[in-house]
mmCIF file of C-alpha atoms in Angstrom:
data_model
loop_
_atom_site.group_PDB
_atom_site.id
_atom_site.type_symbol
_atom_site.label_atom_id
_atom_site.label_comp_id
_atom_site.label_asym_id
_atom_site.label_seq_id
_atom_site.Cartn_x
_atom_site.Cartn_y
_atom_site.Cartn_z
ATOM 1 C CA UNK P 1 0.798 55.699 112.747
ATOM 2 C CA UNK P 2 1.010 57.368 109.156
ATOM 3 C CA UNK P 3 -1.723 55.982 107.068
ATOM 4 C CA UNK P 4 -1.176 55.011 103.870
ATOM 5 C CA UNK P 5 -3.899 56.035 100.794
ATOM 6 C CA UNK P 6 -4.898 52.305 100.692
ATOM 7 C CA UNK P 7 -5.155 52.588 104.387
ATOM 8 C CA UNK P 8 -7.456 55.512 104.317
ATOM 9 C CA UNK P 9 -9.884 53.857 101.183
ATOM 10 C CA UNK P 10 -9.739 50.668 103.293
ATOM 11 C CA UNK P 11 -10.970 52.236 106.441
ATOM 12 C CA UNK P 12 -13.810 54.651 104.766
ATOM 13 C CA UNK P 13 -15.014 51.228 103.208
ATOM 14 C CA UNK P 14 -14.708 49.333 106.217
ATOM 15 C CA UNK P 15 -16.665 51.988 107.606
ATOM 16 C CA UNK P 16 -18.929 52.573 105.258
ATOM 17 C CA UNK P 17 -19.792 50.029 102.744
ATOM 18 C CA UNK P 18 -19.036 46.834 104.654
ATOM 19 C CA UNK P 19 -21.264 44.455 102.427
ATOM 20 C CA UNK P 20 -23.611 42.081 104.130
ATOM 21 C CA UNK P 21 -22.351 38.396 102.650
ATOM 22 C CA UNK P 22 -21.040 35.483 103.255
ATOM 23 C CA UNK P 23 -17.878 36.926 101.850
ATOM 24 C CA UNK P 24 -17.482 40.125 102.762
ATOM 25 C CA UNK P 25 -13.705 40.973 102.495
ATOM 26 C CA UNK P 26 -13.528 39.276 98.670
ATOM 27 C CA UNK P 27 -16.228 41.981 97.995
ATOM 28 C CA UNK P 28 -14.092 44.609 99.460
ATOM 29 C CA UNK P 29 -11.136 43.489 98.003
ATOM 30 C CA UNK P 30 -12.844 43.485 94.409
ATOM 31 C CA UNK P 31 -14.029 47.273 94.824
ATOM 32 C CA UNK P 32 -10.509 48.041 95.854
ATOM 33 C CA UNK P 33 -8.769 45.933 93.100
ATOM 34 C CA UNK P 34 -6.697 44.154 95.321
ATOM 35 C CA UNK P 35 -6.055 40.530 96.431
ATOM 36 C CA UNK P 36 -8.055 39.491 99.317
ATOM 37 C CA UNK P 37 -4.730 38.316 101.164
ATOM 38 C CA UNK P 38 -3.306 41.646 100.654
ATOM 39 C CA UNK P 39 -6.707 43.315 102.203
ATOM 40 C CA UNK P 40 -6.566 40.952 105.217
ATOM 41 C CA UNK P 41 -3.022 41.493 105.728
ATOM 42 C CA UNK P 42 -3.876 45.309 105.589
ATOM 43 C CA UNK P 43 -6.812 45.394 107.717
ATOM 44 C CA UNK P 44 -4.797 42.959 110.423
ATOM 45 C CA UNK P 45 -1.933 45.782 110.585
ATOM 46 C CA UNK P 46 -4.525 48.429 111.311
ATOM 47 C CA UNK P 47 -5.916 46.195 114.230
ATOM 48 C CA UNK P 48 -2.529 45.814 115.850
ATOM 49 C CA UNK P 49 -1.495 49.479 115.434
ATOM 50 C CA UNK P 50 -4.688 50.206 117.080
ATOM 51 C CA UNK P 51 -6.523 52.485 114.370
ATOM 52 C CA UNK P 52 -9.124 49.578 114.356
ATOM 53 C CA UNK P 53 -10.928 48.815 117.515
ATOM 54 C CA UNK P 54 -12.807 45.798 116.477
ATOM 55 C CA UNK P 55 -14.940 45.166 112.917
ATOM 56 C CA UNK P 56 -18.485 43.614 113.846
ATOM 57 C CA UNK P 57 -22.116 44.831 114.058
ATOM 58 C CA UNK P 58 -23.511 48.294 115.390
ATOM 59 C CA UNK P 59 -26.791 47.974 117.301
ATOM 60 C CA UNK P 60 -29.673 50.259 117.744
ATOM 61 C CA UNK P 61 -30.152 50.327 121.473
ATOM 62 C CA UNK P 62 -33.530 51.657 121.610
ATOM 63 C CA UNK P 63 -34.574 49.153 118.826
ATOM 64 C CA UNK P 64 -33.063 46.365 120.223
ATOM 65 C CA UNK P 65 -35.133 47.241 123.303
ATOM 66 C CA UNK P 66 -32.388 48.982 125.523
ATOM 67 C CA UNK P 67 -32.556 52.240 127.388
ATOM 68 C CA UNK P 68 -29.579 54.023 127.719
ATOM 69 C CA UNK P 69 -28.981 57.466 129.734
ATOM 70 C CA UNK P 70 -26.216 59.934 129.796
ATOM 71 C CA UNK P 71 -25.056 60.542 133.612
ATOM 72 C CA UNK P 72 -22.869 63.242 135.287
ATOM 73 C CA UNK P 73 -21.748 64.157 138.724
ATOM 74 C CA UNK P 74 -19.415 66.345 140.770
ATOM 75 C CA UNK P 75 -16.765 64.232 143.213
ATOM 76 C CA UNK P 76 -13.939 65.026 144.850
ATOM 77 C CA UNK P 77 -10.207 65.444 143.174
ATOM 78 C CA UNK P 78 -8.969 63.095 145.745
ATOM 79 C CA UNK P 79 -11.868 60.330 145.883
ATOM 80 C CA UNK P 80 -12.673 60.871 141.886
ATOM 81 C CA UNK P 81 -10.168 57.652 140.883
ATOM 82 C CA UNK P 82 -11.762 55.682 143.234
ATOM 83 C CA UNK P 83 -15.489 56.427 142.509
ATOM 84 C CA UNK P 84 -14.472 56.293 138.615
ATOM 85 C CA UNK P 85 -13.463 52.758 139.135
ATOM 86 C CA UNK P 86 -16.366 51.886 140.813
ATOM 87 C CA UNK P 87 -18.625 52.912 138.486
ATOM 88 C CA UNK P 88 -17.016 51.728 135.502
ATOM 89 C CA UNK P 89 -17.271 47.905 137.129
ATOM 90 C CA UNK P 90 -20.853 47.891 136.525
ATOM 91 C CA UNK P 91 -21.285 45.943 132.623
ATOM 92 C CA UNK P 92 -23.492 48.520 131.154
ATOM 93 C CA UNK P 93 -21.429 51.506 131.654
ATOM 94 C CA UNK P 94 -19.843 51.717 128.423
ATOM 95 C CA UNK P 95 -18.364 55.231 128.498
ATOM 96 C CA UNK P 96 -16.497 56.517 131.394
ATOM 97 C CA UNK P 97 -14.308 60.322 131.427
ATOM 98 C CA UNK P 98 -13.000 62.519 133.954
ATOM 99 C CA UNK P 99 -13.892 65.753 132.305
ATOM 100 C CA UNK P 100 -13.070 69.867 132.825
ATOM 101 C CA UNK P 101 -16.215 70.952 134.631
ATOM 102 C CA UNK P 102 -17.931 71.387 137.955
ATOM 103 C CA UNK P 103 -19.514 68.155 137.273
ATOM 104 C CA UNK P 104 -16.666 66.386 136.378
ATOM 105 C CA UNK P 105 -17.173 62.719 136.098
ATOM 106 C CA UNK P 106 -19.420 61.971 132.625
ATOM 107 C CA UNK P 107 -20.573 58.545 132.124
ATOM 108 C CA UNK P 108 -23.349 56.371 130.114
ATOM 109 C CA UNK P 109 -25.284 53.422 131.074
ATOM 110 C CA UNK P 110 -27.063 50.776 129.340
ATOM 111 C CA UNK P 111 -30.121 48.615 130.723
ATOM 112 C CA UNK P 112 -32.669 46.707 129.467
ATOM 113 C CA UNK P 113 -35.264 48.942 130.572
ATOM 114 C CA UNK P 114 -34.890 52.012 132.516
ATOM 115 C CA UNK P 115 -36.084 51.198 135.476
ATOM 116 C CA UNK P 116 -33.124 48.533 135.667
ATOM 117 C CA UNK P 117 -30.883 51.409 134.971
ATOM 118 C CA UNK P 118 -32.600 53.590 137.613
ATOM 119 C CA UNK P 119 -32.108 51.255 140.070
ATOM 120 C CA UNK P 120 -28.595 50.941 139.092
ATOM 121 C CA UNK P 121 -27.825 54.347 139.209
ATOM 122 C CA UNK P 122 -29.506 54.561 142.668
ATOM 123 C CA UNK P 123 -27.043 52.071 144.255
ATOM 124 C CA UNK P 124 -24.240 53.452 142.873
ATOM 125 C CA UNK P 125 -25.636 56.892 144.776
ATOM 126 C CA UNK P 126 -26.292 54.959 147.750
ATOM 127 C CA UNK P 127 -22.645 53.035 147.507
ATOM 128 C CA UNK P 128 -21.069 56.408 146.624
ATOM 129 C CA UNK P 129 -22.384 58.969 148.200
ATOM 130 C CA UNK P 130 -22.722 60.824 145.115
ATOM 131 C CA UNK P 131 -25.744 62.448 143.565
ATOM 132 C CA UNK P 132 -25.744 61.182 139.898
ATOM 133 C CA UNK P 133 -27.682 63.861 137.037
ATOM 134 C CA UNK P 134 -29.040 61.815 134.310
ATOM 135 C CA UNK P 135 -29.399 63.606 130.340
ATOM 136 C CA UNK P 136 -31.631 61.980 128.507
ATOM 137 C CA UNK P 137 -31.694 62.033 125.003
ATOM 138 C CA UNK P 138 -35.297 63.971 123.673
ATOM 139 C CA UNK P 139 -34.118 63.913 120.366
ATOM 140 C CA UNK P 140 -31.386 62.560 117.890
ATOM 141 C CA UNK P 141 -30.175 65.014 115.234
ATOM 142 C CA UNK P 142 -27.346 63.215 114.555
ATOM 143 C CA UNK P 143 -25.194 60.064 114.782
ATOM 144 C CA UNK P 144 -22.423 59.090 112.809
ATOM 145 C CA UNK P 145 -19.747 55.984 113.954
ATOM 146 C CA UNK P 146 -17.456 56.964 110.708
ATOM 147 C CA UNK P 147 -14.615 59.247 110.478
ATOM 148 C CA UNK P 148 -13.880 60.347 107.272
ATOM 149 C CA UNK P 149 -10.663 59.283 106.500
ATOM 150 C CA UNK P 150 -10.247 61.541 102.936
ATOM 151 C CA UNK P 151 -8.859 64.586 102.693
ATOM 152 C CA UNK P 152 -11.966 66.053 101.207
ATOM 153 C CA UNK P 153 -14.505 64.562 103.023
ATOM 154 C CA UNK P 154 -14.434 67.647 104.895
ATOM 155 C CA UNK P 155 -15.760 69.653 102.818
ATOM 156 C CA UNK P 156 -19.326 71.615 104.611
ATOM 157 C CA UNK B 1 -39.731 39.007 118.579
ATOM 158 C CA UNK B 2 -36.233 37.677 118.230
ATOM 159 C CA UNK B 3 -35.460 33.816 117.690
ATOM 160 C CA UNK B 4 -32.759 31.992 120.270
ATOM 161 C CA UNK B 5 -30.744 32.332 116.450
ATOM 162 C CA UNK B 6 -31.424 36.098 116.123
ATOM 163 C CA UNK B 7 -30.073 36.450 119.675
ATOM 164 C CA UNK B 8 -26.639 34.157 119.165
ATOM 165 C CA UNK B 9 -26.163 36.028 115.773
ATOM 166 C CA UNK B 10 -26.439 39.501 117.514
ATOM 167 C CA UNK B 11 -23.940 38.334 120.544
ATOM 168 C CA UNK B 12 -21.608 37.408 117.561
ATOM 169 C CA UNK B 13 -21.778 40.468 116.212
ATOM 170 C CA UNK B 14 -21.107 42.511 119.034
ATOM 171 C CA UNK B 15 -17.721 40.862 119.155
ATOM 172 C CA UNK B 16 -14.968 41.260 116.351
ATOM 173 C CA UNK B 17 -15.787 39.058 113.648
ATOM 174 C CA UNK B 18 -13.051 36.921 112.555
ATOM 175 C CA UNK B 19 -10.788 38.510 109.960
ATOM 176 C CA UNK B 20 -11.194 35.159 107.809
ATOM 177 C CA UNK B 21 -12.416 34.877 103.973
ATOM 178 C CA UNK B 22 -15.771 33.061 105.763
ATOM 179 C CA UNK B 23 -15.909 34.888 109.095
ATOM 180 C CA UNK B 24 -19.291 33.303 109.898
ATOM 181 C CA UNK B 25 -18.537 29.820 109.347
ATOM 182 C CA UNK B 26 -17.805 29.377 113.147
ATOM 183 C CA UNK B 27 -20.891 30.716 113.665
ATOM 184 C CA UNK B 28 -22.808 28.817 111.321
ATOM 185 C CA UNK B 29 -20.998 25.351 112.553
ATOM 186 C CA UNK B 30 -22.482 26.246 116.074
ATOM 187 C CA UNK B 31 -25.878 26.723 115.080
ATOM 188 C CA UNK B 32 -25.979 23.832 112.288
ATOM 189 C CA UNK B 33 -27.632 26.350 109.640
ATOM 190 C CA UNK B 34 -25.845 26.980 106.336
ATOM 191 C CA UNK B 35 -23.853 30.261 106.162
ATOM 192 C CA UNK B 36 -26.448 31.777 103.729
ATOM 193 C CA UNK B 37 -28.908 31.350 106.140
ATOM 194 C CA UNK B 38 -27.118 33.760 108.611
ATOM 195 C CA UNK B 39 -26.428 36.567 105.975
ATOM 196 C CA UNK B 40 -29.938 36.348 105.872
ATOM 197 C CA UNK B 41 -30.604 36.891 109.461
ATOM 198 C CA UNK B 42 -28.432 39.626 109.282
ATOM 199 C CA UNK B 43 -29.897 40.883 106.456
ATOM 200 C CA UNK B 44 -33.566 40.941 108.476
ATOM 201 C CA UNK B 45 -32.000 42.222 111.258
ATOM 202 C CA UNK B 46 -30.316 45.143 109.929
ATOM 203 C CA UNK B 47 -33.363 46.252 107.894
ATOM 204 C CA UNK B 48 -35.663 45.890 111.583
ATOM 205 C CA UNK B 49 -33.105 48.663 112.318
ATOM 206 C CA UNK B 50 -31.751 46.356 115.584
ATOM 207 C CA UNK B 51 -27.884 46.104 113.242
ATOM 208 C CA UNK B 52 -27.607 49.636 112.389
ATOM 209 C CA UNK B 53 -24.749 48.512 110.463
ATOM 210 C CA UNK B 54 -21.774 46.470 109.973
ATOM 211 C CA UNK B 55 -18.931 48.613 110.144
ATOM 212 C CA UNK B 56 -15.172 48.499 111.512
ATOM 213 C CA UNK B 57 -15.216 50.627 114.644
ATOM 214 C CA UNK B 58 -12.014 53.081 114.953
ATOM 215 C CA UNK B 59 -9.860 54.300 117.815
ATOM 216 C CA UNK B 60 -10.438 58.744 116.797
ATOM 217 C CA UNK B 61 -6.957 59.039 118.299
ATOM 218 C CA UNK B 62 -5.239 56.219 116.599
ATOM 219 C CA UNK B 63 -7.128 57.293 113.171
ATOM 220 C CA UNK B 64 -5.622 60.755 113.522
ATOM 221 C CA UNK B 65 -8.616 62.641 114.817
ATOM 222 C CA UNK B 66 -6.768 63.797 118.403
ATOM 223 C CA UNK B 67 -8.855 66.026 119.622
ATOM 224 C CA UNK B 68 -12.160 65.236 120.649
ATOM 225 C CA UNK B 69 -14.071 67.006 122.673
ATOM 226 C CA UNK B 70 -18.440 66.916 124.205
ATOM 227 C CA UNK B 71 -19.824 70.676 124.018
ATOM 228 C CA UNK B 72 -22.742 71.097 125.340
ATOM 229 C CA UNK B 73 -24.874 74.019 123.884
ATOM 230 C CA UNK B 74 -27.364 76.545 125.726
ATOM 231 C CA UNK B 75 -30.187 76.761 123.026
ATOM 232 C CA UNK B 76 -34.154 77.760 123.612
ATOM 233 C CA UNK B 77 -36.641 74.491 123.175
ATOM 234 C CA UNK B 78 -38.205 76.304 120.364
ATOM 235 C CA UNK B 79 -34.720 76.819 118.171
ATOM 236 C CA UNK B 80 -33.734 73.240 119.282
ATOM 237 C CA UNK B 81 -34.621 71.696 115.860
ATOM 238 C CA UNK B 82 -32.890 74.374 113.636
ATOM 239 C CA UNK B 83 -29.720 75.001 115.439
ATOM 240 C CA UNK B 84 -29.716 70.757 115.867
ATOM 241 C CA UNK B 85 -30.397 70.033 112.364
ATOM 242 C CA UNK B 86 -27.568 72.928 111.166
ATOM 243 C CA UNK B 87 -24.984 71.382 113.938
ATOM 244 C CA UNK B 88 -25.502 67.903 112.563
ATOM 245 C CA UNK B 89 -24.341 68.723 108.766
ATOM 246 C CA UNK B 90 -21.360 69.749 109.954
ATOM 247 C CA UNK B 91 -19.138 67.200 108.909
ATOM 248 C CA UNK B 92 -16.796 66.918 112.326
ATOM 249 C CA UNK B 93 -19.721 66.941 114.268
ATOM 250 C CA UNK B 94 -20.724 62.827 114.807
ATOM 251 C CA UNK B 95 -22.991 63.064 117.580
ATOM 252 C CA UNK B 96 -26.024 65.540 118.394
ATOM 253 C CA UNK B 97 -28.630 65.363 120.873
ATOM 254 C CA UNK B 98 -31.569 67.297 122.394
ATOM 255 C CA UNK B 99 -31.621 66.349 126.228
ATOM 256 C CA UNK B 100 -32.701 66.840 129.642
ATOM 257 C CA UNK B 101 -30.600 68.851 131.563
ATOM 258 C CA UNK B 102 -30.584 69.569 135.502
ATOM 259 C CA UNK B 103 -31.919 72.824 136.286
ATOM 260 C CA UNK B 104 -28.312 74.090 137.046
ATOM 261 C CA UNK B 105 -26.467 73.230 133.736
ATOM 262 C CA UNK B 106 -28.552 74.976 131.550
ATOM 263 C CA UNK B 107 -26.474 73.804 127.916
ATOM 264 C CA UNK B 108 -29.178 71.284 126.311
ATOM 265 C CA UNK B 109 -27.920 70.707 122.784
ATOM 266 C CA UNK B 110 -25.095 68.339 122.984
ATOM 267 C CA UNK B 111 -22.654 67.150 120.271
ATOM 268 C CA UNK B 112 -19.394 65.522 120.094
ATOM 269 C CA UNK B 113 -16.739 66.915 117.703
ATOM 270 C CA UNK B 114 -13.748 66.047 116.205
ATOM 271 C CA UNK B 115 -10.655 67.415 114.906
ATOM 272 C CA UNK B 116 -7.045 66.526 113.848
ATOM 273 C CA UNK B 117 -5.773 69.649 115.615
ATOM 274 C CA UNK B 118 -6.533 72.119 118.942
ATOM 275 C CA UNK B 119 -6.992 74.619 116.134
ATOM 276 C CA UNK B 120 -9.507 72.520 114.225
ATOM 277 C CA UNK B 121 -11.163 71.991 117.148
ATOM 278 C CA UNK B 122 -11.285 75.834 117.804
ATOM 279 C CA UNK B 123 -12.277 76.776 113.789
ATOM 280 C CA UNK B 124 -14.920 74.645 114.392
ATOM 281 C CA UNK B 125 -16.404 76.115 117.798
ATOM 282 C CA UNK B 126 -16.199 79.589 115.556
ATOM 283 C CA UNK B 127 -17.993 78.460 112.971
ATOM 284 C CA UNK B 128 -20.595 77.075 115.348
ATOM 285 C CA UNK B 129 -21.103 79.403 118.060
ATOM 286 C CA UNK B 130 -21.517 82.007 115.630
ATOM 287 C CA UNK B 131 -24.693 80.698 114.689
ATOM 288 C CA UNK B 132 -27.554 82.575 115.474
ATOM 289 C CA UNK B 133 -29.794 81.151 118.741
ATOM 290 C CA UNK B 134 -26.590 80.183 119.963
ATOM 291 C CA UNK B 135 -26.500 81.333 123.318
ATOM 292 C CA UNK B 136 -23.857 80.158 125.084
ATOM 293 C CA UNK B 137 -21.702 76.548 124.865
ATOM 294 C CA UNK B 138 -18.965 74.854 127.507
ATOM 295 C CA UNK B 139 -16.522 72.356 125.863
ATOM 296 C CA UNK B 140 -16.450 69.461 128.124
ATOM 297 C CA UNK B 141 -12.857 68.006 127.452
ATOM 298 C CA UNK B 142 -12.176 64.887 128.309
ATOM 299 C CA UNK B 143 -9.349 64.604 130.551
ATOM 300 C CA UNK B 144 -9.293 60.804 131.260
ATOM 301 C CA UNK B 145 -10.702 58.090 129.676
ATOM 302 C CA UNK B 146 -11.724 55.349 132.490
ATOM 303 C CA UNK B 147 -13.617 53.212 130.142
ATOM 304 C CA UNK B 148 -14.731 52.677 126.992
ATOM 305 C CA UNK B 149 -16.713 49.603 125.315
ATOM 306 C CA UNK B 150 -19.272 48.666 123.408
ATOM 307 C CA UNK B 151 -22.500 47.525 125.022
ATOM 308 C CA UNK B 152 -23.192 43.780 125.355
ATOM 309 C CA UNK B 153 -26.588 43.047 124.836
ATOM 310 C CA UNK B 154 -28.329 40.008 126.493
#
């Protein structure tokens, strides 16, 4: 969809600055200079065209106690649908891609410790027949879960 | 440790709030504590570092960024800090990661970038792979999305 330049102030907020308070959206709406009813109205249009997925809390896995690993493995064209499916039933896989490489099925799983995810991952090898490479994470140099939606925010 | 309270406010959370003036009066009508008392919580919570934030998550595609893509970097364990640290100030770059890698995919620095355009995209791998202790990089593209969620907890 083409977003408007409300559109693209609401979402940097949204993303950005979402206050902590009981009401958040009047505080939004103030910063903006618009009527809260016009914000909600707004912010319910970019939900049903899809631009937002959901508006809600980001957690820290590791500091909410959580181990989470990035996996990979090479299957078969034919059986990769299949396999993919299978692996995306368990609840902690949260990401799931068929992607261009030797190793072409990329996927991350969250546990509450790793040795539940460990054991996971080895029954999905055993159900499979797969051999499943896990990546973890040494070190974090970066993440961000905003786009910026200006023009300029692209600036290096 | 968390309280039964801290635990329902988290679960919550993890949902999509209501898009209401008072989005956590449901909330505080099931736990019979005043809605003050929850912003609170929050407030606790987020500065333990467990809410990292509150924050509308986007669809990239839907937002206009169409192109996204993993590349995976072959960098030495000595350079990883200073080719990391230079990778993630670049401003399409949101994700970027030291790991462990399997002795036969030898690219250890991993980011995720993204761009509005295929020739973003490739400006940006420039830009990047020009830098010195760059070795060599793959771009792992995704070619179908099976799933993607946010984690549940508890």
């Amino acid at each position: 969809m083409m977003l408007t330049s409300l559109d693209r102030k609401i979402l940097d907020l949204l993303q950005n600055e979402f206050p902590i308070s009981v009401h958040p959206f009047h505080e939004l709406a103030d910063i903006l200079g618009i009527d809260e009813a016009v914000l909600l109205q707004r912010i319910q249009h970019l939900k049903d065209t899809g631009v937002i997925r959901r508006i809600g809390g980001v957690m820290d896995t590791r500091s909410i106690g959580y181990y989470s690993v990035l996996c990979a493995c090479e299957v078969e064209e034919e059986r990769l649908d299949q396999v993919a499916a299978h692996i995306s039933e368990e609840p902690g896989v949260t990401h799931n891609y068929q992607r261009n490489h030797r190793l072409n099925l990329w996927f991350t799983i969250t546990a509450p410790s790793q040795r539940e995810a460990e054991d996971t991952l080895r029954r999905l090898e055993n159900d499979l027949g797969v051999i499943i490479h896990t990546m973890p994470a040494e070190k974090v140099y970066k993440i961000r879960l905003s786009l910026p939606m200006g023009e300029d925010d692209y600036a290096d | 440790m968390l309280t039964d309270t801290d635990i329902q406010i988290i679960q919550y959370l993890q949902g999509d709030i209501p898009l209401e003036s008072s989005p956590y009066t449901p909330l505080a009508d099931r736990l019979g504590i005043s809605e003050e008392q929850i912003v609170q919580r929050i407030q606790w919570l987020h500065d333990q570092g467990l809410i990292r934030r509150l924050a509308a998550v986007l669809r990239h595609r839907e937002a206009g960024f169409t192109v996204n893509a993993m590349v995976a970097w072959q960098v030495d364990a000595d350079k990883a800090d200073k080719v990391g640290t230079f990778f993630a100030g670049d401003a399409h770059v949101s994700h970027c990661y030291w790991r462990q890698v399997p002795e036969d995919f030898p690219y250890n620095l991993f980011t995720m970038i993204h761009a509005r355009s295929p020739e973003e995209l490739q400006e940006r791998l420039e830009r990047l792979s020009h830098y010195r202790d760059v070795k060599d990089y793959v771009v792992l593209e995704s070619l179908q999305e099976y799933k993607k969620t946010s984690m549940k907890f508890f």
